[in-house]
Amino acid sequence: MGTSIEAATKEQNGNVTEKKPTVVFVLGGPGSGKGTQCANIVQHFGYTHLSAGDLLRAEIKSGSENGTMIQNMIKEGKIVPSEVTIKLLQKAMRESGNDKFLIDGFPRNEENRAAFESVTKIEPEFVLFFDCSEEEMERRLLSRNQGREDDNIETIRKRFRVFLESSIPVVEYYESKGRVRKIDAGKSVEEVFEAVKSIFTQKDEKAAA
Ligand SMILES: Nc1ncnc2c1ncn2[C@@H]1O[C@H](COP(=O)(O)OP(=O)(O)OP(=O)(O)O)[C@@H](O)[C@H]1O
Ligand SMILES: Nc1ccn([C@@H]2O[C@H](COP(=O)(O)O)[C@@H](O)[C@H]2O)c(=O)n1
Ligand SMILES: [Mg+2]
């Protein structure tokens, strides 16, 4: 990757052309299976997986000055200010050496979406949306056992509310632009991945045509 995600440019026969990374946003409610499916996509399609939640949790562990603020927001299921999350995403993109990214759990609200677009000038190739019932998501989160501080019933209910109030409007925004690829995420991991695979295969076939 070049020196800057905002304006990765290269000289071609005297013309300066923009070379922007490919970004797929991966959205869906808490526990809908975003991280699980991203791991599969990485294996098959060569993307780098960047989970905004994982980057924020790593930032807490690193002892950063924002750590306490981020920890409190996550405990309450609230959305961390875009400036913080976008800086972490940009750093991870630069350091990856790749130019194809699955950005998981971002944009989570309208502020995330508008700020990312304005700072990076990147529009997603498409938005993979994992559609799953609350009942199933709650069951999955309560049996995840990864020691996450937000996997308790009180915080889970707050996360569901934030998802409905703040994240669904982002999905609707991209739907209005024809960019959403919706997946029934209530099925088994294998069945969901079959649906995911066909979306990424279609994309590769279109690019090759
Ligand atoms: N299709 C599935 N069927 C049953 N269990 C699943 C399925 N997909 C994922 N899981 C399990 O559900 C839990 C949540 O999955 P995962 O961590 O991938 O969700 P997520 O969308 O990334 O959640 P979060 O938004 O909280 O990070 C995990 O324990 C995972 O193993
Ligand atoms: N764009 C984002 C993404 C996440 N957060 C915070 O992290 C929590 C966990 O996110 P997961 O995707 O790992 O479930 C989430 O509830 C938010 O508190 C955020 O602020 N902004
Ligand atoms: Mg996750």
Tab-separated table of C-alpha atoms in Angstrom, residues 35-147:
chain	number	residue	atom	x	y	z
A	35	GLY	CA	-16.359	-12.429	12.605
A	36	THR	CA	-16.953	-16.136	11.938
A	37	GLN	CA	-17.718	-15.577	8.264
A	38	CYS	CA	-14.919	-13.018	7.779
A	39	ALA	CA	-12.403	-15.663	8.869
A	40	ASN	CA	-13.746	-17.945	6.105
A	41	ILE	CA	-13.683	-15.174	3.489
A	42	VAL	CA	-10.030	-14.403	4.323
A	43	GLN	CA	-9.091	-18.067	3.678
A	44	HIS	CA	-10.838	-18.229	0.306
A	45	PHE	CA	-10.626	-14.745	-1.174
A	46	GLY	CA	-7.424	-13.091	0.105
A	47	TYR	CA	-8.956	-10.178	1.986
A	48	THR	CA	-7.568	-8.705	5.200
A	49	HIS	CA	-10.157	-8.806	7.985
A	50	LEU	CA	-10.380	-5.671	10.134
A	51	SER	CA	-12.919	-5.838	12.951
A	52	ALA	CA	-13.568	-2.358	14.366
A	53	GLY	CA	-14.543	-3.944	17.702
A	54	ASP	CA	-11.307	-5.972	17.831
A	55	LEU	CA	-9.242	-2.860	17.036
A	56	LEU	CA	-10.984	-0.948	19.833
A	57	ARG	CA	-10.432	-3.807	22.301
A	58	ALA	CA	-6.725	-3.927	21.312
A	59	GLU	CA	-6.522	-0.180	21.891
A	60	ILE	CA	-7.831	-0.657	25.447
A	61	LYS	CA	-5.223	-3.379	26.086
A	62	SER	CA	-2.402	-1.216	24.689
A	63	GLY	CA	-2.849	1.269	27.537
A	64	SER	CA	-3.717	4.111	25.148
A	65	GLU	CA	-4.991	7.419	26.538
A	66	ASN	CA	-8.376	6.630	24.969
A	67	GLY	CA	-8.519	3.214	26.644
A	68	THR	CA	-10.805	4.080	29.551
A	69	MET	CA	-13.234	6.024	27.359
A	70	ILE	CA	-13.407	3.121	24.854
A	71	GLN	CA	-13.889	0.560	27.631
A	72	ASN	CA	-16.773	2.529	29.120
A	73	MET	CA	-18.447	2.932	25.727
A	74	ILE	CA	-18.158	-0.796	24.959
A	75	LYS	CA	-19.579	-1.742	28.375
A	76	GLU	CA	-22.587	0.448	27.602
A	77	GLY	CA	-22.896	-0.801	24.008
A	78	LYS	CA	-22.349	2.755	22.736
A	79	ILE	CA	-20.566	3.821	19.568
A	80	VAL	CA	-17.066	5.258	20.025
A	81	PRO	CA	-16.466	8.594	18.221
A	82	SER	CA	-15.591	8.027	14.559
A	83	GLU	CA	-12.301	9.890	14.756
A	84	VAL	CA	-10.878	7.240	17.096
A	85	THR	CA	-12.130	4.222	15.139
A	86	ILE	CA	-11.197	5.595	11.723
A	87	LYS	CA	-7.608	6.294	12.836
A	88	LEU	CA	-7.325	2.682	14.023
A	89	LEU	CA	-8.755	1.385	10.753
A	90	GLN	CA	-6.437	3.548	8.645
A	91	LYS	CA	-3.385	2.416	10.603
A	92	ALA	CA	-4.364	-1.244	10.243
A	93	MET	CA	-4.970	-0.784	6.505
A	94	ARG	CA	-1.556	0.829	6.018
A	95	GLU	CA	0.225	-1.839	8.023
A	96	SER	CA	-1.524	-4.775	6.316
A	97	GLY	CA	0.326	-4.555	3.009
A	98	ASN	CA	-2.932	-5.623	1.335
A	99	ASP	CA	-5.358	-3.642	-0.815
A	100	LYS	CA	-8.550	-5.670	-0.134
A	101	PHE	CA	-10.323	-5.245	3.170
A	102	LEU	CA	-13.313	-6.665	4.998
A	103	ILE	CA	-14.267	-3.956	7.453
A	104	ASP	CA	-16.367	-5.736	10.070
A	105	GLY	CA	-18.719	-3.846	12.402
A	106	PHE	CA	-18.190	-0.506	10.688
A	107	PRO	CA	-19.838	1.890	9.842
A	108	ARG	CA	-22.055	1.463	12.891
A	109	ASN	CA	-23.916	4.768	12.579
A	110	GLU	CA	-24.374	7.700	10.224
A	111	GLU	CA	-21.457	9.564	11.821
A	112	ASN	CA	-19.120	6.585	11.187
A	113	ARG	CA	-20.292	6.359	7.580
A	114	ALA	CA	-20.015	10.019	6.671
A	115	ALA	CA	-16.672	10.497	8.438
A	116	PHE	CA	-15.078	7.453	6.777
A	117	GLU	CA	-16.214	8.586	3.354
A	118	SER	CA	-15.032	12.129	3.919
A	119	VAL	CA	-11.618	11.187	5.399
A	120	THR	CA	-10.700	8.278	3.122
A	121	LYS	CA	-12.759	9.077	-0.010
A	122	ILE	CA	-13.390	5.334	-0.198
A	123	GLU	CA	-16.813	3.923	-1.060
A	124	PRO	CA	-17.461	0.267	-0.320
A	125	GLU	CA	-17.541	-2.189	-3.202
A	126	PHE	CA	-20.608	-3.609	-1.444
A	127	VAL	CA	-22.058	-4.147	2.017
A	128	LEU	CA	-22.428	-7.712	3.238
A	129	PHE	CA	-25.376	-7.715	5.613
A	130	PHE	CA	-25.973	-10.657	7.936
A	131	ASP	CA	-29.659	-10.800	8.740
A	132	CYS	CA	-30.466	-12.769	11.899
A	133	SER	CA	-33.251	-12.810	14.491
A	134	GLU	CA	-32.597	-11.254	17.922
A	135	GLU	CA	-33.563	-14.522	19.552
A	136	GLU	CA	-30.809	-16.412	17.687
A	137	MET	CA	-28.226	-13.632	18.176
A	138	GLU	CA	-28.915	-13.547	21.910
A	139	ARG	CA	-28.506	-17.334	22.130
A	140	ARG	CA	-25.157	-17.141	20.292
A	141	LEU	CA	-23.800	-14.250	22.363
A	142	LEU	CA	-24.706	-15.852	25.674
A	143	SER	CA	-22.826	-19.008	24.715
A	144	ARG	CA	-19.834	-17.348	23.014
A	145	ASN	CA	-17.561	-17.661	26.077
A	146	GLN	CA	-14.781	-15.395	24.830
A	147	GLY	CA	-14.699	-13.351	28.037
